[in-house]
PDB file of C-alpha atoms in Angstrom:
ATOM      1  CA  UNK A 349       0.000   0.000   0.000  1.00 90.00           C
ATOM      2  CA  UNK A 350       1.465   3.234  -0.848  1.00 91.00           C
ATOM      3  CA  UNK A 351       1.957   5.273   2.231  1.00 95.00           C
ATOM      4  CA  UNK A 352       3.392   8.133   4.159  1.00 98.00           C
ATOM      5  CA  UNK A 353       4.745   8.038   7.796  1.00 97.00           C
ATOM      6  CA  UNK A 354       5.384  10.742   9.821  1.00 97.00           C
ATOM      7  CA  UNK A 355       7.644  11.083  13.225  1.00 97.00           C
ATOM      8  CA  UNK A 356       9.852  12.887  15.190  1.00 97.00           C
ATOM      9  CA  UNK A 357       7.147  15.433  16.847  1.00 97.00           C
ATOM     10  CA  UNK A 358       7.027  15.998  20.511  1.00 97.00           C
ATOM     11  CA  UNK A 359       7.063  18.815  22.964  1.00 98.00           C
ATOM     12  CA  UNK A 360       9.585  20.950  22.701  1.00 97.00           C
ATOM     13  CA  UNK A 361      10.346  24.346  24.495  1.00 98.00           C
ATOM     14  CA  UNK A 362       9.945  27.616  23.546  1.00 98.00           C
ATOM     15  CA  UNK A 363      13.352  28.757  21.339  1.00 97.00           C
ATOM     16  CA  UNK A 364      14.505  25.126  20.664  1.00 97.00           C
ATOM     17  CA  UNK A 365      14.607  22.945  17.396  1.00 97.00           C
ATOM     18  CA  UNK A 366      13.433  19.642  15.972  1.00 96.00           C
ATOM     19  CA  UNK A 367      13.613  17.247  13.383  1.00 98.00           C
ATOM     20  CA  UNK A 368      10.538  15.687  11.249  1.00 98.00           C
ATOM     21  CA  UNK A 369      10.503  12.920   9.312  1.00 98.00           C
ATOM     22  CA  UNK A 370       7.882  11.634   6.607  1.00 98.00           C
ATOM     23  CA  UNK A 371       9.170   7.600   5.498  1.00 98.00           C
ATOM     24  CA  UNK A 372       7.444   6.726   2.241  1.00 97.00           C
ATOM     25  CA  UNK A 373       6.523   3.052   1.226  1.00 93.00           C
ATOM     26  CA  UNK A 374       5.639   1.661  -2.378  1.00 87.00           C
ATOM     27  CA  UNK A 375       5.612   4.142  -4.742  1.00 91.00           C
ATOM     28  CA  UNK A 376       9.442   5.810  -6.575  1.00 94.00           C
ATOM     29  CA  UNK A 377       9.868   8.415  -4.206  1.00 95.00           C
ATOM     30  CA  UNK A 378      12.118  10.376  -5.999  1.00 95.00           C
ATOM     31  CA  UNK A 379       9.072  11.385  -9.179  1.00 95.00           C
ATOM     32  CA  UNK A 380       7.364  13.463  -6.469  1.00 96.00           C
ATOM     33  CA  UNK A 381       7.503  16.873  -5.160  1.00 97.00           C
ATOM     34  CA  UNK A 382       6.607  17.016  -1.658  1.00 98.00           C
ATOM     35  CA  UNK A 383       5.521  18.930   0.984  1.00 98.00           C
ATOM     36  CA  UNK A 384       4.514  19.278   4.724  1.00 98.00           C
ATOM     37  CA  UNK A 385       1.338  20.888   5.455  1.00 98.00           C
ATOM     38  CA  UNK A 386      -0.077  21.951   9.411  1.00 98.00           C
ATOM     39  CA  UNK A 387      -2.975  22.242  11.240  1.00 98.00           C
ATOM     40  CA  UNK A 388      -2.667  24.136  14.816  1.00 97.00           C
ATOM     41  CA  UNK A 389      -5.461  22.745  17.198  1.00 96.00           C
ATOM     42  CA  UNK A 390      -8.952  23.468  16.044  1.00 95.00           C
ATOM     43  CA  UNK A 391      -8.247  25.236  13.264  1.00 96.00           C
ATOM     44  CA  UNK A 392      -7.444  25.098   9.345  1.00 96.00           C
ATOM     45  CA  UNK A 393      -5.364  23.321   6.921  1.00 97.00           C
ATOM     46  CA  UNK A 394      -1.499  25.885   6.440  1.00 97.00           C
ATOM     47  CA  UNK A 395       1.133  25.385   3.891  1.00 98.00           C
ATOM     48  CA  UNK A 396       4.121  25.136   5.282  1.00 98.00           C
ATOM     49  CA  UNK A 397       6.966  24.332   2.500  1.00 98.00           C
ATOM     50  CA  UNK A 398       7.223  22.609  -0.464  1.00 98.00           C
ATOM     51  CA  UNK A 399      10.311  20.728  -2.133  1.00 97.00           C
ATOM     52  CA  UNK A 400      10.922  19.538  -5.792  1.00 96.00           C
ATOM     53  CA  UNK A 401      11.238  15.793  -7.106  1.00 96.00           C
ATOM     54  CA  UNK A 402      14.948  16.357  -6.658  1.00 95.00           C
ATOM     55  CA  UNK A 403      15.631  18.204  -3.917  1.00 96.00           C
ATOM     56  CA  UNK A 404      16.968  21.523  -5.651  1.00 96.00           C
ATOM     57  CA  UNK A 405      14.204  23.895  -5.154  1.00 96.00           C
ATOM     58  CA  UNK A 406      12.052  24.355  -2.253  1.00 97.00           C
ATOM     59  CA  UNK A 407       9.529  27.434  -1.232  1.00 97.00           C
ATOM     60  CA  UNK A 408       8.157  28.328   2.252  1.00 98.00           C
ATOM     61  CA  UNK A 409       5.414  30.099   3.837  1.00 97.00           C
ATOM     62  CA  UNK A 410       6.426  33.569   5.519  1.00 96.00           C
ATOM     63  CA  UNK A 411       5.430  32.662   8.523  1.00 97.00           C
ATOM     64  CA  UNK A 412       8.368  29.503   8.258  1.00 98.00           C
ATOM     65  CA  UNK A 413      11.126  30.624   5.714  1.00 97.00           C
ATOM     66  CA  UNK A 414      14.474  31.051   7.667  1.00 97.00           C
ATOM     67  CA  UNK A 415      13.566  28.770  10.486  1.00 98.00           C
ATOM     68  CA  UNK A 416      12.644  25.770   8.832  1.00 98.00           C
ATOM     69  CA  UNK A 417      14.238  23.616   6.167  1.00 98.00           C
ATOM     70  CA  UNK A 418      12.111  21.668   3.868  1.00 98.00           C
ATOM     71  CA  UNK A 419      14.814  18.515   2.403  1.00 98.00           C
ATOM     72  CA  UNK A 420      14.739  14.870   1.024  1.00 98.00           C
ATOM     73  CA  UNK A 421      16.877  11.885   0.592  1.00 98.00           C
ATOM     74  CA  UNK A 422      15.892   9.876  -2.737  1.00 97.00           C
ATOM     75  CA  UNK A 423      17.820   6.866  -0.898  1.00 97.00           C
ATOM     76  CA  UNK A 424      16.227   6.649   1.974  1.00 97.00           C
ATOM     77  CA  UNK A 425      13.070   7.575   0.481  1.00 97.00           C
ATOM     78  CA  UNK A 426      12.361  10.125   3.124  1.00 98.00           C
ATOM     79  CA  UNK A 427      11.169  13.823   3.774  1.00 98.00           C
ATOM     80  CA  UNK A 428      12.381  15.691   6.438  1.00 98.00           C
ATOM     81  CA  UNK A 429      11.239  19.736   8.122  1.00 98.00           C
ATOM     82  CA  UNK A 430      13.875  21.017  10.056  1.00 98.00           C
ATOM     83  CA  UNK A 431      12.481  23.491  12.662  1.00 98.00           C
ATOM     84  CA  UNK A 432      14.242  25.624  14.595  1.00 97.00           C
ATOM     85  CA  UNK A 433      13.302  28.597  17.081  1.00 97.00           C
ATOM     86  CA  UNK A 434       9.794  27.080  17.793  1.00 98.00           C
ATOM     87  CA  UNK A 435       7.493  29.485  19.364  1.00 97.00           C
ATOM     88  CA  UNK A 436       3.939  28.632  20.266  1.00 97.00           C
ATOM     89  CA  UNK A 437       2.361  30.105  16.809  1.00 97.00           C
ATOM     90  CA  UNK A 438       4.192  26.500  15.542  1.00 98.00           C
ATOM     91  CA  UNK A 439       2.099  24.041  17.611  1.00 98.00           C
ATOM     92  CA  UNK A 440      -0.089  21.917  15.310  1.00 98.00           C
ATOM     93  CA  UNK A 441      -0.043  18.762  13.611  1.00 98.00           C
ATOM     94  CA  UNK A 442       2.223  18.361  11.167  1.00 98.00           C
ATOM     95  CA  UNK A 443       1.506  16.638   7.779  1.00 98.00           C
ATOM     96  CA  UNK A 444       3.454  15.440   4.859  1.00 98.00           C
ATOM     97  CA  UNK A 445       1.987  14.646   1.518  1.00 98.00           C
ATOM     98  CA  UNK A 446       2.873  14.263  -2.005  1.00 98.00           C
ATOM     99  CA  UNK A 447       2.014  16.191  -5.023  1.00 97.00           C
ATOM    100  CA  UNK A 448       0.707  15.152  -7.962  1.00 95.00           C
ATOM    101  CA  UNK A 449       3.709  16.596 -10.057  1.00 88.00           C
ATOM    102  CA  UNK A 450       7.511  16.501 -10.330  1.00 88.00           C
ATOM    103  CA  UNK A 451       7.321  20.127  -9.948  1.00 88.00           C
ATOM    104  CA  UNK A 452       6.570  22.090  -5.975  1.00 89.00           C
ATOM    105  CA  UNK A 453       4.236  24.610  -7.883  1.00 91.00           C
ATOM    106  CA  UNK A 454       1.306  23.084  -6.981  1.00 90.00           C
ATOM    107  CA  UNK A 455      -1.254  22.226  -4.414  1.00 95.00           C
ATOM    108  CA  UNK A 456      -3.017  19.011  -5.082  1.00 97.00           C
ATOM    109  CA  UNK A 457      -1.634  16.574  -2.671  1.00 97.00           C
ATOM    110  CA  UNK A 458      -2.904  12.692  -3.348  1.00 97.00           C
ATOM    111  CA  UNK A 459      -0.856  11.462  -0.625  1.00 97.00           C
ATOM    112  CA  UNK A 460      -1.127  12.224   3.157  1.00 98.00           C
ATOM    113  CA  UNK A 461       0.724  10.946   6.138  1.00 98.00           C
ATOM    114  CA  UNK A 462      -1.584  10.397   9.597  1.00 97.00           C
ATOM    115  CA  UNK A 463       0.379  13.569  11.214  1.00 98.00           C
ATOM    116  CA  UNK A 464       2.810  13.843  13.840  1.00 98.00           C
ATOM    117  CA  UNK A 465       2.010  16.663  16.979  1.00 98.00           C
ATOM    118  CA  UNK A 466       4.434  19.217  17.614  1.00 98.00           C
ATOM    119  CA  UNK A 467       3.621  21.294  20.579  1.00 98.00           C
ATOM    120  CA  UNK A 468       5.896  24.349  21.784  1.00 98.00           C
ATOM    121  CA  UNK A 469       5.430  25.246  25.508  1.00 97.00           C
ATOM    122  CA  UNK A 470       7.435  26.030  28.368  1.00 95.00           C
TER     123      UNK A 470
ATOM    124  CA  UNK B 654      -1.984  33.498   6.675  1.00 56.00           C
ATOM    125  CA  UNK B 655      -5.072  32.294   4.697  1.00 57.00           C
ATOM    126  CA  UNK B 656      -5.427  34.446   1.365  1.00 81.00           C
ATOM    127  CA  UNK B 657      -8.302  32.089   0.244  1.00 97.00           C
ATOM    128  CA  UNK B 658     -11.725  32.939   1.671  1.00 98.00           C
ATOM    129  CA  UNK B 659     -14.914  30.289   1.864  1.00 98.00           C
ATOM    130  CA  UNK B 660     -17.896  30.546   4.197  1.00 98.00           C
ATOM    131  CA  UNK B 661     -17.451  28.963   7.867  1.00 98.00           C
ATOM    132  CA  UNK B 662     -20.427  26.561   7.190  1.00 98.00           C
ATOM    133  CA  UNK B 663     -22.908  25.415   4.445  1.00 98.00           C
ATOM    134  CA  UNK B 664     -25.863  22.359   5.081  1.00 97.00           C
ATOM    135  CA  UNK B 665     -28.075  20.228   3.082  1.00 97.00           C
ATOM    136  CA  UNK B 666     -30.610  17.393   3.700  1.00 97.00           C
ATOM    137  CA  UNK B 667     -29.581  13.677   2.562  1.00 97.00           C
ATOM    138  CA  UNK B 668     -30.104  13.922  -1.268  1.00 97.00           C
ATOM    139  CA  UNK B 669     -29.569  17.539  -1.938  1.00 98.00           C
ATOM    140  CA  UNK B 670     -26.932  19.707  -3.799  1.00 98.00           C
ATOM    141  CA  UNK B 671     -24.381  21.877  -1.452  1.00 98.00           C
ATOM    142  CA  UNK B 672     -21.981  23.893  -3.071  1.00 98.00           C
ATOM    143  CA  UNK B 673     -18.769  26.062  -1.324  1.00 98.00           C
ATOM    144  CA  UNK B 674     -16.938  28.852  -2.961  1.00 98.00           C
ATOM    145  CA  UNK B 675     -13.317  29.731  -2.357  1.00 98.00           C
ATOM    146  CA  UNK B 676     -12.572  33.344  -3.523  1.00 98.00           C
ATOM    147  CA  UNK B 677      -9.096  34.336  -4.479  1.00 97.00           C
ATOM    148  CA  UNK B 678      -6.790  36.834  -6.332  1.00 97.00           C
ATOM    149  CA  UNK B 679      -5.532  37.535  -9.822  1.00 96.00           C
ATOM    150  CA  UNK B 680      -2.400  35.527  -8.088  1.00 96.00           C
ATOM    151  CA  UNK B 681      -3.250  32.564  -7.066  1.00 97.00           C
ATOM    152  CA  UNK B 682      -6.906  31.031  -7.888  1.00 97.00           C
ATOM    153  CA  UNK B 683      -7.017  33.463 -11.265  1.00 97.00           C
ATOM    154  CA  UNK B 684      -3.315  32.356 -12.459  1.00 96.00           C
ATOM    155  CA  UNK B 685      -3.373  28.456 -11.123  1.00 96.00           C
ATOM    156  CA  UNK B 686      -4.588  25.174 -10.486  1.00 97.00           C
ATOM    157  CA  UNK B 687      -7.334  24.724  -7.265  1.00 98.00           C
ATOM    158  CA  UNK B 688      -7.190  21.458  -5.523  1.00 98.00           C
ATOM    159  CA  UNK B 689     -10.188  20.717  -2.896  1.00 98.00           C
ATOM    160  CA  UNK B 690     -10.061  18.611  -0.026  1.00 98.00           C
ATOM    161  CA  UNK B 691     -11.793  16.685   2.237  1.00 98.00           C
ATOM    162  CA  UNK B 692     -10.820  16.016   6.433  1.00 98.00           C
ATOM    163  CA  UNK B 693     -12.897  14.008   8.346  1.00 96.00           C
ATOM    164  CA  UNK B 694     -12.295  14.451  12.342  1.00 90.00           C
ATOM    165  CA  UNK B 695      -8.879  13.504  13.540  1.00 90.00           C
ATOM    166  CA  UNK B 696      -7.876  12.392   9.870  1.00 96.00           C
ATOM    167  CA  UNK B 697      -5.719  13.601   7.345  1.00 97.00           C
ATOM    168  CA  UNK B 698      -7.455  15.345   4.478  1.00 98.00           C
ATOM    169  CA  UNK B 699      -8.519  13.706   1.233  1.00 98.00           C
ATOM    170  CA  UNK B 700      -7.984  15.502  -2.223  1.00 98.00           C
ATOM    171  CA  UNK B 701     -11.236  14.884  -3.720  1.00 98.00           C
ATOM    172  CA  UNK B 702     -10.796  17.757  -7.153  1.00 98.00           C
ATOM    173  CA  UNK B 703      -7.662  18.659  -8.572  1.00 98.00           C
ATOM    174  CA  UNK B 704      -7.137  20.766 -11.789  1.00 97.00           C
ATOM    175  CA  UNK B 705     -10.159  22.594 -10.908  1.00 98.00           C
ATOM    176  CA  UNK B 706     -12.355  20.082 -11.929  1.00 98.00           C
ATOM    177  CA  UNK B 707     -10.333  16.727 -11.996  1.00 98.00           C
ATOM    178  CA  UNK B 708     -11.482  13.746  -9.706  1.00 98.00           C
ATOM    179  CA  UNK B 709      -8.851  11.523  -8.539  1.00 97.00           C
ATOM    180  CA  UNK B 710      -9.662   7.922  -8.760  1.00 96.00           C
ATOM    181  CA  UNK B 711     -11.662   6.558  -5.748  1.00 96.00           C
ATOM    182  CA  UNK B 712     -13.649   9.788  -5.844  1.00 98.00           C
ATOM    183  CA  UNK B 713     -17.421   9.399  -6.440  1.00 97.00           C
ATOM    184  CA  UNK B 714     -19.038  11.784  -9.296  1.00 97.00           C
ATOM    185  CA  UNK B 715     -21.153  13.503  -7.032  1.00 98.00           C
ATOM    186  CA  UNK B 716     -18.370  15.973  -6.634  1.00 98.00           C
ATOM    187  CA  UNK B 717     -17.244  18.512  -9.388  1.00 98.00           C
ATOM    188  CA  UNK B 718     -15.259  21.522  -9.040  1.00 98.00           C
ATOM    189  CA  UNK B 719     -15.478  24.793 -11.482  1.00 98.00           C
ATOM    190  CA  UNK B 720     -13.624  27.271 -11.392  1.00 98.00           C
ATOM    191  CA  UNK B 721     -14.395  31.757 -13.245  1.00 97.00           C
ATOM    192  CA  UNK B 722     -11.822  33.811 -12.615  1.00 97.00           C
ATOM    193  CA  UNK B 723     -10.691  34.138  -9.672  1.00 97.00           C
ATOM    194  CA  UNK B 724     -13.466  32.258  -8.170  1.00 98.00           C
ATOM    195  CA  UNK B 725     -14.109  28.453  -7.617  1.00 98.00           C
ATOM    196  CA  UNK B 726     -16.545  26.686  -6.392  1.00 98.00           C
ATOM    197  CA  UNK B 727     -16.808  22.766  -5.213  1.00 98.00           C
ATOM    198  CA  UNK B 728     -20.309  21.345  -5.351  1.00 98.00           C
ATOM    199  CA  UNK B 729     -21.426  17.938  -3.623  1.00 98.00           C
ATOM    200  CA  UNK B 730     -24.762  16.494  -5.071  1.00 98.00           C
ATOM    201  CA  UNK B 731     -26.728  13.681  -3.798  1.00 97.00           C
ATOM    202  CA  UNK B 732     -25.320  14.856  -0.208  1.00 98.00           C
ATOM    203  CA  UNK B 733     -24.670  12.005   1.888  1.00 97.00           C
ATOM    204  CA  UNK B 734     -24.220  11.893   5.956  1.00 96.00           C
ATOM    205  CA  UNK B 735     -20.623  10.475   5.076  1.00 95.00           C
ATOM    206  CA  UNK B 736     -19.898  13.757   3.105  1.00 97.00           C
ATOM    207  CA  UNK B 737     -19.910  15.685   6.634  1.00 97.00           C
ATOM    208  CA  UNK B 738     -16.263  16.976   7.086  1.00 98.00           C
ATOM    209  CA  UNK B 739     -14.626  20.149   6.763  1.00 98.00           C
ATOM    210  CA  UNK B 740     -13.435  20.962   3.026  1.00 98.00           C
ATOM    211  CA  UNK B 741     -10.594  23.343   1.728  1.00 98.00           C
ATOM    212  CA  UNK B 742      -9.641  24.955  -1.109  1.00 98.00           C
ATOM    213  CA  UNK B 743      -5.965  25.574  -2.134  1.00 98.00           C
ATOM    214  CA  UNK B 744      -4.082  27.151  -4.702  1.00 98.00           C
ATOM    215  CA  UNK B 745      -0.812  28.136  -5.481  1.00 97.00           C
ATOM    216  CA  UNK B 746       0.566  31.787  -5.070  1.00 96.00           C
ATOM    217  CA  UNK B 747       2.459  33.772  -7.693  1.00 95.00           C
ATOM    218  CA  UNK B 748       4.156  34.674  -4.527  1.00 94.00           C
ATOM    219  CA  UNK B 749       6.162  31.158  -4.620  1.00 95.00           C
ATOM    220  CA  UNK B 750       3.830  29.477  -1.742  1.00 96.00           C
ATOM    221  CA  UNK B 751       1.285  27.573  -1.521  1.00 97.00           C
ATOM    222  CA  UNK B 752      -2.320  29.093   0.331  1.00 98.00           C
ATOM    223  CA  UNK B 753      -5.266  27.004   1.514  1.00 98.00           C
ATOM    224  CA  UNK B 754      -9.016  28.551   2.223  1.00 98.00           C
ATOM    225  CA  UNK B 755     -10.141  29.282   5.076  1.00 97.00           C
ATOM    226  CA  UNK B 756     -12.190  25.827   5.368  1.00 98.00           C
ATOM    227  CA  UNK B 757     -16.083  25.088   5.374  1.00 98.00           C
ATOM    228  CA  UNK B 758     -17.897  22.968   7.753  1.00 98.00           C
ATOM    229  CA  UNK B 759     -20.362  20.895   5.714  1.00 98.00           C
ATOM    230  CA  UNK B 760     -23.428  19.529   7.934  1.00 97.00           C
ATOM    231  CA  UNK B 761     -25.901  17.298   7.055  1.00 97.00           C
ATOM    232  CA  UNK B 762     -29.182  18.021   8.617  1.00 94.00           C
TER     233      UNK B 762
END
């Protein structure tokens, strides 16, 4: 079954850093853009960063770009979000998914990964 | 940061025909695909229309997407109590990002 698997949330501290992971399963990985997605508690669906088939280009949401790094590794078939200086704005569930096209321009994601909770707090 | 706007709610009986707009800019739904999705409580969302008015397989025919401008609208006939969930629009931004709407809670009275 293809799939996606996040991991790697947690709570975390206001000010410190983590690393997400999204493990895909049964389908050639490397053909796919992909990106993560989050939802903070009780509210709706934000982009978060996107990153091409091969890893060269990526694009992030203001509210993200210079804290977090969107990157891949075609070998180990895996996605990963880098996220540094959390604050509490970044609490949410964290989703990756996979586009439809080679390409990070788009938005229609066929793929999705059950989530993995980040929560900042002191 | 949602640049995407759809009405909080929208309601039908079993049967009926509910459709949800998602209003945009020039930049984003006027210039680019819109993708529509699906979340059920505590799940991950579903894309149930991309290219506007593309179903992926799996997706039932009752649901068609259109799209004028810098408009688009997702419409749900023969409403079902299965088809209550939260749906979202999402585009992509001449801006280089990605936006989603604002989300619509679909009941089924």
């Amino acid at each position: 079954e293809v799939q996606l698997l996040e991991s790697g949330g947690g709570l975390v501290r206001p000010g410190e850093s983590l690393r997400l992971s999204c493990a895909a399963s049964v389908f050639r990985f490397s053909a796919y853009a992909m990106t993560w997605v989050r939802q903070p508690p009780g509210r709706g669906l934000e982009w978060v960063a996107s990153v091409s088939a091969s890893g060269a280009t990526t694009f992030y949401s203001d509210s993200v770009r210079g804290r977090f790094t969107i990157s891949r590794d075609n070998s180990m078939n895996t996605l990963y979000l880098q996220v540094t200086s959390l604050g509490a704005e970044d609490t949410a569930i964290y989703f990756c998914g996979r586009s439809l096209s080679s390409h990070p321009r788009a938005t229609a994601f066929d793929i999705w990964g059950q989530g993995t909770v980040l929560t900042v707090s002191s | 940061q949602s640049v995407l706007t759809q009405p909080p709610s929208a309601s039908g009986t079993p049967g009926q025909r509910v459709t949800i707009s998602c209003s945009g800019s020039s930049s984003n739904v006027g210039n680019n695909a819109v993708a529509w999705y699906q979340q059920l409580p505590g799940t991950a969302p579903r894309l149930v229309i991309y290219s506007n008015d593309q179903r992926p397989s799996g997706v039932p025919d009752r649901f068609s997407g259109s799209k004028s401008g810098t408009s688009a609208s997702l419409a749900i006939s023969g409403l079902q109590s299965d088809d209550e969930a939260d749906y979202y629009c999402a585009a992509w931004d001449d801006s280089l990002m990605g936006v989603f709407g604002t989300g619509t809670k679909v009941s089924v009275l």
